[in-house]
Each structure stands twice: as C-alpha cells, then as structure tokens.
C-alpha cells in the first residue's frame, strides 16, 4: 500500500470549514469540456491497451473524432447562448492537431488545464523525471498556444 502523496489537505465533510461562494451564492457548478485527441493506431503500452478491442478500433475512434468535427462546435454554441464559460480539460496534442478548436476556446476566454498529451498514451512506467518533462512541456505548450499559463502547484514545494 502506498502512503498519502500529500497533494491536498484532507477535509472530511464533518467538521470542515464552511464553504462560501462569491456573492453569497448557494450553488456553484463547473463546466469542463474534454477536448481530446485519440490516435487511430497509437503506439502500444505494455501496461494498458489504448483501445478495448484490437486496433484500429474504428467505432470508438469515430465517436471521439466526431467530437472534434461537430460536437465541440455545437457545445460551444449552447454554452455561448447560456453565457457559460468553460474550463478545458485538454489533451495537449490538440494544440497541433486542431488549433482551430483551441483558438475558438481562447476567443471565448475559456480556462485551460491539461490531462496529458494524447488520451491514447499513458504515463504508466514513466520515471519521475519523464513525468516532470511531460508536465513542463504541457505547461509551456499551452502557454505558447494560448497565452495562458496552466495554474496549479508546480513545481511542488
């Protein structure tokens, strides 16, 4: 069993400080669209297969590709109509593969954070130095493409 990684303070529901929202609001919600890139035929990883069936697995790939061709644009229209700002859960590869989607998010002043480079590649088996390099490259790449720095605790004190 692994010890607590101490990434955040543990606040159980009982006895935690009261959470208050700006302006005394009672409810808050967060819209975080996954804007991701899945490779049709990604490199293998001995720890986990990128697709559930032998690849190229066209059916799930096409559903995800539809998101980049149609789904994001429809979602953005609805969010614009409702005055909702997004926080993009980004596969950094989208910066290269579909910069037009990234530009549309920047034009809407959406916030960016990253959950990796490709959704079809995993960090299993990486050393700490390799993981750090991926995170640092992600921060730099998003900043270069959007002018926005991914926020968080990095490097960790």
Backbone as a printed PyTorch tensor [residue, N CA C, xyz], in Angstrom:
tensor([[[  0.8460,  -1.1810,   0.0000],
         [  0.0000,   0.0000,   0.0000],
         [  0.8900,   1.2420,   0.0000]],

        [[  0.4970,   2.2470,  -0.7760],
         [  1.2620,   3.4760,  -0.8690],
         [  0.7890,   4.4650,   0.1850]],

        [[  1.7280,   5.2890,   0.6420],
         [  1.3800,   6.3130,   1.6070],
         [  0.6450,   7.4650,   0.9530]],

        [[  0.1170,   8.3600,   1.7590],
         [ -0.5890,   9.5480,   1.2780],
         [  0.3970,  10.4090,   0.4870]],

        [[  0.0750,  10.7600,  -0.7480],
         [  1.0050,  11.5770,  -1.5330],
         [  1.0320,  13.0440,  -1.1040]],

        [[  0.1410,  13.4360,  -0.1710],
         [  0.1100,  14.7980,   0.3570],
         [ -0.0590,  15.8470,  -0.7450]],

        [[ -0.9570,  15.5750,  -1.6770],
         [ -1.2020,  16.5110,  -2.7630],
         [ -2.2100,  17.5930,  -2.3860]],

        [[ -3.0350,  17.3300,  -1.4110],
         [ -4.0180,  18.3100,  -0.9660],
         [ -4.4100,  17.9690,   0.4680]],

        [[ -4.9520,  18.9760,   1.1600],
         [ -5.3880,  18.7630,   2.5370],
         [ -6.6340,  17.8920,   2.5500]],

        [[ -6.7280,  17.0100,   3.5040],
         [ -7.8910,  16.1540,   3.6660],
         [ -8.8770,  16.8730,   4.5590]],

        [[-10.0700,  17.1420,   4.0170],
         [-11.1340,  17.7800,   4.7820],
         [-12.3590,  16.9010,   4.7130]],

        [[-12.5960,  16.0770,   5.7200],
         [-13.8240,  15.2870,   5.6930],
         [-15.0320,  16.2210,   5.8310]],

        [[-16.1630,  15.7500,   5.3790],
         [-17.3860,  16.5600,   5.4250],
         [-17.6530,  17.0670,   6.8310]],

        [[-17.5180,  16.1730,   7.7720],
         [-17.7760,  16.5280,   9.1640],
         [-16.6500,  17.4230,   9.6920]],

        [[-17.0010,  18.5100,  10.3070],
         [-16.0720,  19.4400,  10.9600],
         [-15.1870,  20.2380,  10.0030]],

        [[-15.4930,  20.2420,   8.7050],
         [-14.6720,  21.0540,   7.8110],
         [-15.1870,  22.4900,   7.8500]],

        [[-14.3320,  23.4380,   7.4440],
         [-14.8040,  24.8300,   7.3920],
         [-15.9450,  24.9660,   6.3860]],

        [[-16.8410,  25.8890,   6.6530],
         [-17.9680,  26.1140,   5.7590],
         [-17.4530,  26.6780,   4.4290]],

        [[-17.9610,  26.1280,   3.3390],
         [-17.6000,  26.6250,   2.0190],
         [-18.5650,  27.7480,   1.6650]],

        [[-18.0180,  28.8910,   1.2840],
         [-18.8560,  30.0120,   0.8680],
         [-18.4670,  30.4030,  -0.5500]],

        [[-19.4780,  30.7010,  -1.3540],
         [-19.2710,  31.0840,  -2.7430],
         [-19.3510,  32.5930,  -2.8670]],

        [[-18.6780,  33.1610,  -3.8590],
         [-18.7190,  34.6190,  -4.0440],
         [-20.1610,  35.1190,  -4.1470]],

        [[-20.3810,  36.2930,  -3.5660],
         [-21.7060,  36.9080,  -3.6340],
         [-22.7510,  36.1830,  -2.8110]],

        [[-22.3290,  35.2950,  -1.9220],
         [-23.2800,  34.5640,  -1.0900],
         [-24.1220,  33.5560,  -1.8610]],

        [[-23.6850,  33.1820,  -3.0500],
         [-24.4360,  32.2190,  -3.8620],
         [-24.5280,  30.8790,  -3.1460]],

        [[-25.5940,  30.1480,  -3.4070],
         [-25.8390,  28.8700,  -2.7500],
         [-25.2680,  27.6820,  -3.5180]],

        [[-25.1380,  27.8380,  -4.8460],
         [-24.7100,  26.7210,  -5.6820],
         [-23.6360,  27.2070,  -6.6480]],

        [[-22.6800,  26.3460,  -6.9260],
         [-21.6850,  26.6120,  -7.9560],
         [-21.6020,  25.3810,  -8.8480]],

        [[-21.3420,  25.6030, -10.1070],
         [-21.1100,  24.4640, -10.9850],
         [-19.9670,  24.7950, -11.9240]],

        [[-19.3750,  23.7520, -12.4370],
         [-18.1710,  23.8800, -13.2460],
         [-18.3790,  23.0870, -14.5220]],

        [[-18.1760,  23.7310, -15.6580],
         [-18.3060,  23.0550, -16.9410],
         [-16.8980,  22.8750, -17.5010]],

        [[-16.4830,  21.6230, -17.6220],
         [-15.1250,  21.3060, -18.0660],
         [-15.1720,  20.3640, -19.2680]],

        [[-15.3370,  20.9210, -20.4680],
         [-15.3570,  20.0650, -21.6490],
         [-14.0250,  19.3440, -21.8510]],

        [[-14.0900,  18.0590, -22.1250],
         [-12.8980,  17.3040, -22.5010],
         [-12.6380,  17.5730, -23.9710]],

        [[-11.5480,  18.2360, -24.2470],
         [-11.1530,  18.4960, -25.6330],
         [ -9.8920,  17.6770, -25.8400]],

        [[-10.0770,  16.5620, -26.5610],
         [ -9.0830,  15.4940, -26.5420],
         [ -8.7520,  15.0090, -27.9450]],

        [[ -7.6050,  14.3820, -28.0490],
         [ -7.2260,  13.7510, -29.2990],
         [ -6.8950,  12.2870, -29.0390]],

        [[ -7.5640,  11.4350, -29.7600],
         [ -7.3230,   9.9960, -29.7000],
         [ -6.6830,   9.5780, -31.0200]],

        [[ -5.6070,   8.8520, -30.9310],
         [ -4.9630,   8.3590, -32.1430],
         [ -5.6760,   7.0990, -32.6290]],

        [[ -5.7960,   6.9660, -33.9390],
         [ -6.4170,   5.7780, -34.5020],
         [ -5.5740,   4.5340, -34.2260]],

        [[ -4.2680,   4.6450, -34.3640],
         [ -3.3760,   3.4920, -34.1920],
         [ -2.1660,   3.9110, -33.3540]],

        [[ -2.3640,   4.1150, -32.0550],
         [ -1.2910,   4.6140, -31.1960],
         [ -0.2410,   3.5480, -30.9050]],

        [[  0.9260,   3.9880, -30.4420],
         [  1.9310,   3.0130, -30.0340],
         [  1.4280,   2.2110, -28.8320]],

        [[  1.8760,   0.9840, -28.7340],
         [  1.4440,   0.1180, -27.6350],
         [  2.0630,   0.5030, -26.3120]],

        [[  1.4140,   0.1050, -25.2500],
         [  1.9320,   0.2680, -23.8970],
         [  1.7030,  -1.0680, -23.2100]],

        [[  2.7400,  -1.6760, -22.6510],
         [  2.5650,  -2.9950, -22.0470],
         [  1.6420,  -2.9970, -20.8220]],

        [[  1.3890,  -1.8230, -20.2360],
         [  0.5610,  -1.7570, -19.0350],
         [ -0.9290,  -1.6420, -19.3310]],

        [[ -1.2690,  -1.0770, -20.4870],
         [ -2.6800,  -0.8650, -20.7950],
         [ -2.8560,  -0.6470, -22.2920]],

        [[ -3.8680,  -1.2860, -22.8450],
         [ -4.1600,  -1.1020, -24.2590],
         [ -4.8920,   0.2190, -24.4630]],

        [[ -4.5850,   0.9310, -25.5650],
         [ -5.2550,   2.2100, -25.8010],
         [ -6.7200,   2.0600, -26.2020]],

        [[ -7.0840,   0.9380, -26.7950],
         [ -8.4540,   0.6780, -27.1860],
         [ -8.8580,  -0.6820, -26.6380]],

        [[-10.1330,  -0.8280, -26.3430],
         [-10.6220,  -2.0650, -25.7420],
         [-10.5440,  -3.2790, -26.6540]],

        [[-10.6480,  -3.0470, -27.9460],
         [-10.5800,  -4.1420, -28.9200],
         [ -9.3280,  -3.9450, -29.7590]],

        [[ -9.0010,  -4.9150, -30.5790],
         [ -7.8200,  -4.7270, -31.4430],
         [ -7.9540,  -3.4460, -32.2620]],

        [[ -6.8520,  -2.7660, -32.4330],
         [ -6.9210,  -1.5080, -33.1610],
         [ -6.3390,  -1.6730, -34.5570]],

        [[ -6.6780,  -0.8490, -35.4840],
         [ -7.5000,   0.3280, -35.2230],
         [ -8.9620,  -0.0340, -34.9610]],

        [[ -9.4900,   0.5130, -33.8770],
         [-10.8660,   0.2450, -33.4690],
         [-11.7120,   1.4350, -33.9350]],

        [[-12.2650,   1.3140, -35.1010],
         [-12.8960,   2.4270, -35.7960],
         [-14.1260,   2.9730, -35.0680]],

        [[-14.9160,   2.1270, -34.4420],
         [-16.1650,   2.6000, -33.8340],
         [-15.9080,   3.6110, -32.7060]],

        [[-15.1410,   3.2860, -31.6610],
         [-14.9230,   4.3100, -30.6330],
         [-14.0750,   5.4820, -31.1300]],

        [[-13.1600,   5.2030, -32.0420],
         [-12.3620,   6.3030, -32.6010],
         [-13.2700,   7.3120, -33.3090]],

        [[-14.1900,   6.8200, -34.1310],
         [-15.0410,   7.7310, -34.8990],
         [-15.9470,   8.5500, -33.9820]],

        [[-16.3930,   7.9740, -32.8840],
         [-17.2150,   8.7350, -31.9370],
         [-16.4110,   9.8940, -31.3490]],

        [[-15.1590,   9.6490, -31.0390],
         [-14.3160,  10.7070, -30.4790],
         [-13.9340,  11.7290, -31.5440]],

        [[-13.6950,  11.2560, -32.7520],
         [-13.3670,  12.1640, -33.8420],
         [-14.5670,  13.0640, -34.1700]],

        [[-15.7830,  12.5370, -34.0340],
         [-16.9990,  13.3290, -34.2400],
         [-17.0000,  14.5370, -33.3020]],

        [[-16.5240,  14.3380, -32.0810],
         [-16.4700,  15.4490, -31.1290],
         [-15.6450,  16.6050, -31.6690]],

        [[-14.5080,  16.2900, -32.2960],
         [-13.6540,  17.3440, -32.8310],
         [-14.2230,  17.9600, -34.1030]],

        [[-14.9850,  17.2020, -34.8630],
         [-15.5480,  17.7150, -36.1110],
         [-16.8720,  18.4520, -35.9060]],

        [[-17.6720,  17.9960, -34.9390],
         [-19.0310,  18.5290, -34.7810],
         [-19.3440,  18.8950, -33.3260]],

        [[-19.1090,  17.9670, -32.4270],
         [-19.5750,  18.0940, -31.0490],
         [-19.1090,  19.3370, -30.3180]],

        [[-17.8100,  19.6540, -30.4060],
         [-17.3120,  20.8370, -29.6900],
         [-17.9840,  22.1080, -30.1780]],

        [[-18.1900,  22.1960, -31.4810],
         [-18.7880,  23.4020, -32.0510],
         [-20.2320,  23.5720, -31.5760]],

        [[-20.9760,  22.4930, -31.5340],
         [-22.3480,  22.5680, -31.0380],
         [-22.3690,  22.9190, -29.5510]],

        [[-21.4780,  22.3040, -28.8010],
         [-21.4020,  22.5780, -27.3670],
         [-21.0480,  24.0510, -27.1330]],

        [[-20.0940,  24.5730, -27.8940],
         [-19.7130,  25.9740, -27.7390],
         [-20.9020,  26.8960, -28.0280]],

        [[-21.6780,  26.5880, -29.0660],
         [-22.8600,  27.4020, -29.3810],
         [-23.8370,  27.4340, -28.2080]],

        [[-24.1060,  26.2840, -27.6210],
         [-25.0400,  26.2140, -26.4950],
         [-24.4760,  26.9620, -25.2890]],

        [[-23.1870,  26.7750, -25.0150],
         [-22.5830,  27.4740, -23.8800],
         [-22.5990,  28.9780, -24.1010]],

        [[-22.3530,  29.4170, -25.3360],
         [-22.4420,  30.8560, -25.6480],
         [-23.8570,  31.3720, -25.3830]],

        [[-24.8630,  30.6390, -25.8520],
         [-26.2520,  31.0540, -25.6650],
         [-26.6110,  31.1770, -24.1890]],

        [[-26.0300,  30.3100, -23.3720],
         [-26.3370,  30.2890, -21.9390],
         [-25.3770,  31.1360, -21.1150]],

        [[-24.3850,  31.7370, -21.7520],
         [-23.4300,  32.5700, -21.0260],
         [-22.5310,  31.7770, -20.1010]],

        [[-22.1870,  30.5580, -20.4920],
         [-21.3590,  29.6840, -19.6510],
         [-19.9390,  29.6660, -20.1980]],

        [[-18.9950,  29.8950, -19.3220],
         [-17.5700,  29.8520, -19.6670],
         [-17.0320,  28.4700, -19.3140]],

        [[-16.2280,  27.8930, -20.1790],
         [-15.6850,  26.5610, -19.9510],
         [-14.2810,  26.5750, -19.3780]],

        [[-13.9370,  25.4880, -18.7490],
         [-12.5670,  25.1870, -18.3360],
         [-12.1740,  23.9290, -19.0970]],

        [[-11.2400,  24.0610, -20.0090],
         [-10.9260,  22.9870, -20.9430],
         [-10.0170,  21.9390, -20.3140]],

        [[-10.5190,  20.7110, -20.2660],
         [ -9.7240,  19.5590, -19.8820],
         [ -9.0490,  19.0630, -21.1640]],

        [[ -7.8000,  19.4350, -21.3540],
         [ -7.1470,  19.3780, -22.6550],
         [ -6.1530,  18.2380, -22.8120]],

        [[ -6.2540,  17.5430, -23.9330],
         [ -5.1590,  16.7160, -24.4260],
         [ -4.2770,  17.6690, -25.2150]],

        [[ -3.0530,  17.8750, -24.7670],
         [ -2.1820,  18.8930, -25.3450],
         [ -1.9420,  18.6720, -26.8440]],

        [[ -2.0530,  17.4490, -27.3310],
         [ -1.8880,  17.1780, -28.7620],
         [ -2.8870,  17.9630, -29.6070]],

        [[ -4.0010,  18.3760, -29.0100],
         [ -4.9910,  19.1710, -29.7510],
         [ -4.3960,  20.4870, -30.2410]],

        [[ -3.3920,  21.0030, -29.5490],
         [ -2.7560,  22.2440, -29.9750],
         [ -2.2080,  22.1150, -31.3940]],

        [[ -1.6960,  20.9320, -31.7130],
         [ -1.1490,  20.6710, -33.0470],
         [ -2.1930,  20.1330, -34.0090]],

        [[ -3.0440,  19.2340, -33.5370],
         [ -3.9870,  18.5650, -34.4290],
         [ -5.1830,  19.4330, -34.8130]],

        [[ -5.7000,  20.2080, -33.8680],
         [ -6.8840,  21.0250, -34.1460],
         [ -6.7550,  22.4080, -33.4980]],

        [[ -5.8070,  23.2090, -33.9890],
         [ -5.6330,  24.5450, -33.3840],
         [ -6.8650,  25.4360, -33.5390]],

        [[ -7.7250,  25.1500, -34.5160],
         [ -8.9290,  25.9580, -34.6960],
         [ -9.8850,  25.7980, -33.5130]],

        [[ -9.9160,  24.6180, -32.9120],
         [-10.7500,  24.4110, -31.7210],
         [-10.1470,  25.1660, -30.5400]],

        [[ -8.8350,  25.0970, -30.4160],
         [ -8.1550,  25.8110, -29.3230],
         [ -8.3830,  27.3140, -29.4760]],

        [[ -8.2670,  27.8300, -30.6940],
         [ -8.4820,  29.2600, -30.9440],
         [ -9.9090,  29.6570, -30.5530]],

        [[-10.8840,  28.8290, -30.8780],
         [-12.2750,  29.1250, -30.5090],
         [-12.4340,  29.1860, -28.9920]],

        [[-11.7270,  28.3310, -28.2760],
         [-11.7750,  28.3660, -26.8020],
         [-11.1050,  29.6230, -26.2650]],

        [[ -9.9590,  29.9830, -26.8430],
         [ -9.2580,  31.2010, -26.4310],
         [-10.1450,  32.4180, -26.6900]],

        [[-10.7950,  32.4580, -27.8480],
         [-11.6750,  33.5850, -28.1850],
         [-12.8240,  33.7250, -27.1940]],

        [[-13.2130,  32.6380, -26.5560],
         [-14.2880,  32.6540, -25.5620],
         [-13.7530,  32.8830, -24.1470]],

        [[-12.4460,  33.0550, -24.0260],
         [-11.8000,  33.2700, -22.7220],
         [-11.9970,  32.0880, -21.7870]],

        [[-11.9520,  30.8970, -22.3490],
         [-12.0390,  29.7050, -21.5190],
         [-10.6870,  29.4410, -20.8750]],

        [[-10.7260,  28.8060, -19.7270],
         [ -9.5210,  28.4380, -18.9870],
         [ -9.0420,  27.0650, -19.4670]],

        [[ -7.7300,  26.8460, -19.4400],
         [ -7.1650,  25.5650, -19.8580],
         [ -6.4690,  24.8660, -18.7040]],

        [[ -6.6500,  23.5590, -18.6630],
         [ -5.8000,  22.7040, -17.8420],
         [ -5.5460,  21.4450, -18.6560]],

        [[ -4.5960,  20.6590, -18.2500],
         [ -4.2010,  19.5250, -19.0870],
         [ -4.3560,  18.2100, -18.3540]],

        [[ -4.7000,  17.1760, -19.1290],
         [ -4.7070,  15.8330, -18.5670],
         [ -3.8800,  14.8910, -19.4420]],

        [[ -2.8280,  15.4380, -20.0190],
         [ -1.9070,  14.6170, -20.7870],
         [ -1.7610,  15.1090, -22.2100]],

        [[ -1.0090,  14.3580, -22.9840],
         [ -0.7400,  14.7470, -24.3660],
         [ -1.7680,  14.1210, -25.2970]],

        [[ -1.8790,  12.8050, -25.2590],
         [ -2.8630,  12.0600, -26.0340],
         [ -3.6610,  11.2060, -25.0540]],

        [[ -4.9290,  11.0150, -25.3260],
         [ -5.7220,  10.1230, -24.4860],
         [ -5.4230,   8.6570, -24.7560]],

        [[ -4.6450,   8.3980, -25.7660],
         [ -4.3130,   7.0210, -26.1300],
         [ -2.8880,   6.6660, -25.7240]],

        [[ -2.2480,   7.5280, -24.9420],
         [ -0.9120,   7.2380, -24.4160],
         [ -0.9500,   7.4520, -22.9090]],

        [[ -0.2210,   6.6340, -22.2100],
         [ -0.3100,   6.6270, -20.7530],
         [  1.0410,   6.8930, -20.1120]],

        [[  0.9920,   7.3160, -18.8810],
         [  2.2250,   7.6040, -18.1480],
         [  2.7330,   6.3940, -17.3610]],

        [[  2.0300,   5.2660, -17.4940],
         [  2.4880,   4.0600, -16.7960],
         [  3.9290,   3.7610, -17.1670]],

        [[  4.7370,   3.5210, -16.1760],
         [  6.1180,   3.1340, -16.4140],
         [  7.0840,   4.2920, -16.5780]],

        [[  6.5860,   5.5120, -16.5670],
         [  7.4880,   6.6590, -16.6770],
         [  8.2200,   6.8750, -15.3640]],

        [[  9.4200,   7.3860, -15.4680],
         [ 10.1500,   7.7960, -14.2740],
         [  9.6000,   9.1560, -13.8340]],

        [[  9.9540,   9.5670, -12.6400],
         [  9.5340,  10.8890, -12.1800],
         [ 10.0600,  11.9730, -13.1200]],

        [[ 11.2920,  11.8340, -13.5770],
         [ 11.8690,  12.8260, -14.4870],
         [ 11.0850,  12.8920, -15.8030]],

        [[ 10.6570,  11.7480, -16.3170],
         [  9.8660,  11.7380, -17.5510],
         [  8.5030,  12.3920, -17.3320]],

        [[  7.8690,  12.0860, -16.2040],
         [  6.5790,  12.7220, -15.9040],
         [  6.7330,  14.2290, -15.7780]],

        [[  7.7830,  14.6540, -15.0890],
         [  8.0370,  16.0970, -14.9460],
         [  8.2170,  16.7500, -16.3110]],

        [[  8.9440,  16.0870, -17.1960],
         [  9.1770,  16.6390, -18.5350],
         [  7.8610,  16.7960, -19.2930]],

        [[  6.9700,  15.8180, -19.1700],
         [  5.6650,  15.9000, -19.8350],
         [  4.8660,  17.0740, -19.2700]],

        [[  4.8460,  17.2120, -17.9630],
         [  4.0860,  18.2970, -17.3370],
         [  4.6680,  19.6540, -17.7290]],

        [[  5.9800,  19.7840, -17.6610],
         [  6.6080,  21.0590, -18.0100],
         [  6.3780,  21.4010, -19.4840]],

        [[  6.4590,  20.4010, -20.3620],
         [  6.1880,  20.6300, -21.7780],
         [  4.7380,  21.0310, -21.9940]],

        [[  3.8190,  20.4130, -21.2690],
         [  2.4010,  20.7570, -21.3830],
         [  2.1530,  22.2000, -20.9690]],

        [[  2.7310,  22.5940, -19.8500],
         [  2.5710,  23.9710, -19.3690],
         [  3.0930,  24.9530, -20.4130]],

        [[  4.2920,  24.6840, -20.9070],
         [  4.9170,  25.5610, -21.9040],
         [  4.1150,  25.5870, -23.2150]],

        [[  3.6780,  24.4290, -23.6750],
         [  2.9380,  24.3500, -24.9450],
         [  1.6100,  25.0980, -24.8710]],

        [[  0.8720,  24.9240, -23.7810],
         [ -0.4060,  25.6270, -23.6250],
         [ -0.1700,  27.1280, -23.5480]],

        [[  0.8600,  27.5340, -22.8300],
         [  1.1430,  28.9600, -22.7270],
         [  1.5280,  29.5470, -24.0890]],

        [[  2.3470,  28.8370, -24.8420],
         [  2.7480,  29.3210, -26.1620],
         [  1.5450,  29.4340, -27.1040]],

        [[  0.6350,  28.4710, -27.0350],
         [ -0.5060,  28.4350, -27.9660],
         [ -1.6500,  29.3510, -27.5680]],

        [[ -1.8050,  29.5930, -26.2650],
         [ -2.9930,  30.3210, -25.8040],
         [ -2.6790,  31.6250, -25.0780]],

        [[ -1.4250,  31.7870, -24.6610],
         [ -1.0710,  32.9380, -23.8330],
         [ -1.4560,  32.7320, -22.3830]],

        [[ -1.9560,  31.5810, -22.0540],
         [ -2.4490,  31.2790, -20.7150],
         [ -1.5560,  30.2400, -20.0410]],

        [[ -1.1970,  30.4820, -18.8120],
         [ -0.3770,  29.5220, -18.0760],
         [ -1.2790,  28.6000, -17.2750]],

        [[ -1.0640,  27.3070, -17.4270],
         [ -1.7990,  26.3450, -16.5990],
         [ -1.4130,  26.6040, -15.1500]],

        [[ -2.4170,  26.7390, -14.3290],
         [ -2.1610,  27.0510, -12.9110],
         [ -2.2220,  25.7830, -12.0810]],

        [[ -1.6510,  25.8590, -10.9420],
         [ -1.6250,  24.7220, -10.0200],
         [ -0.3460,  24.8130,  -9.2180]],

        [[ -0.1020,  23.8070,  -8.4890],
         [  1.1140,  23.7790,  -7.6830],
         [  2.1740,  23.0270,  -8.4790]],

        [[  2.9860,  23.7690,  -9.2080],
         [  4.0710,  23.1560,  -9.9650],
         [  5.1800,  24.1670, -10.1430]],

        [[  6.3790,  23.9000,  -9.8130],
         [  6.7540,  22.6550,  -9.1290],
         [  6.2850,  22.6730,  -7.6930]],

        [[  6.0480,  21.5220,  -7.1930],
         [  5.5480,  21.3740,  -5.8310],
         [  6.6280,  21.7420,  -4.8330]],

        [[  6.2740,  22.5750,  -3.8140],
         [  7.2810,  22.9670,  -2.8040],
         [  7.7890,  21.7890,  -2.0030]]])
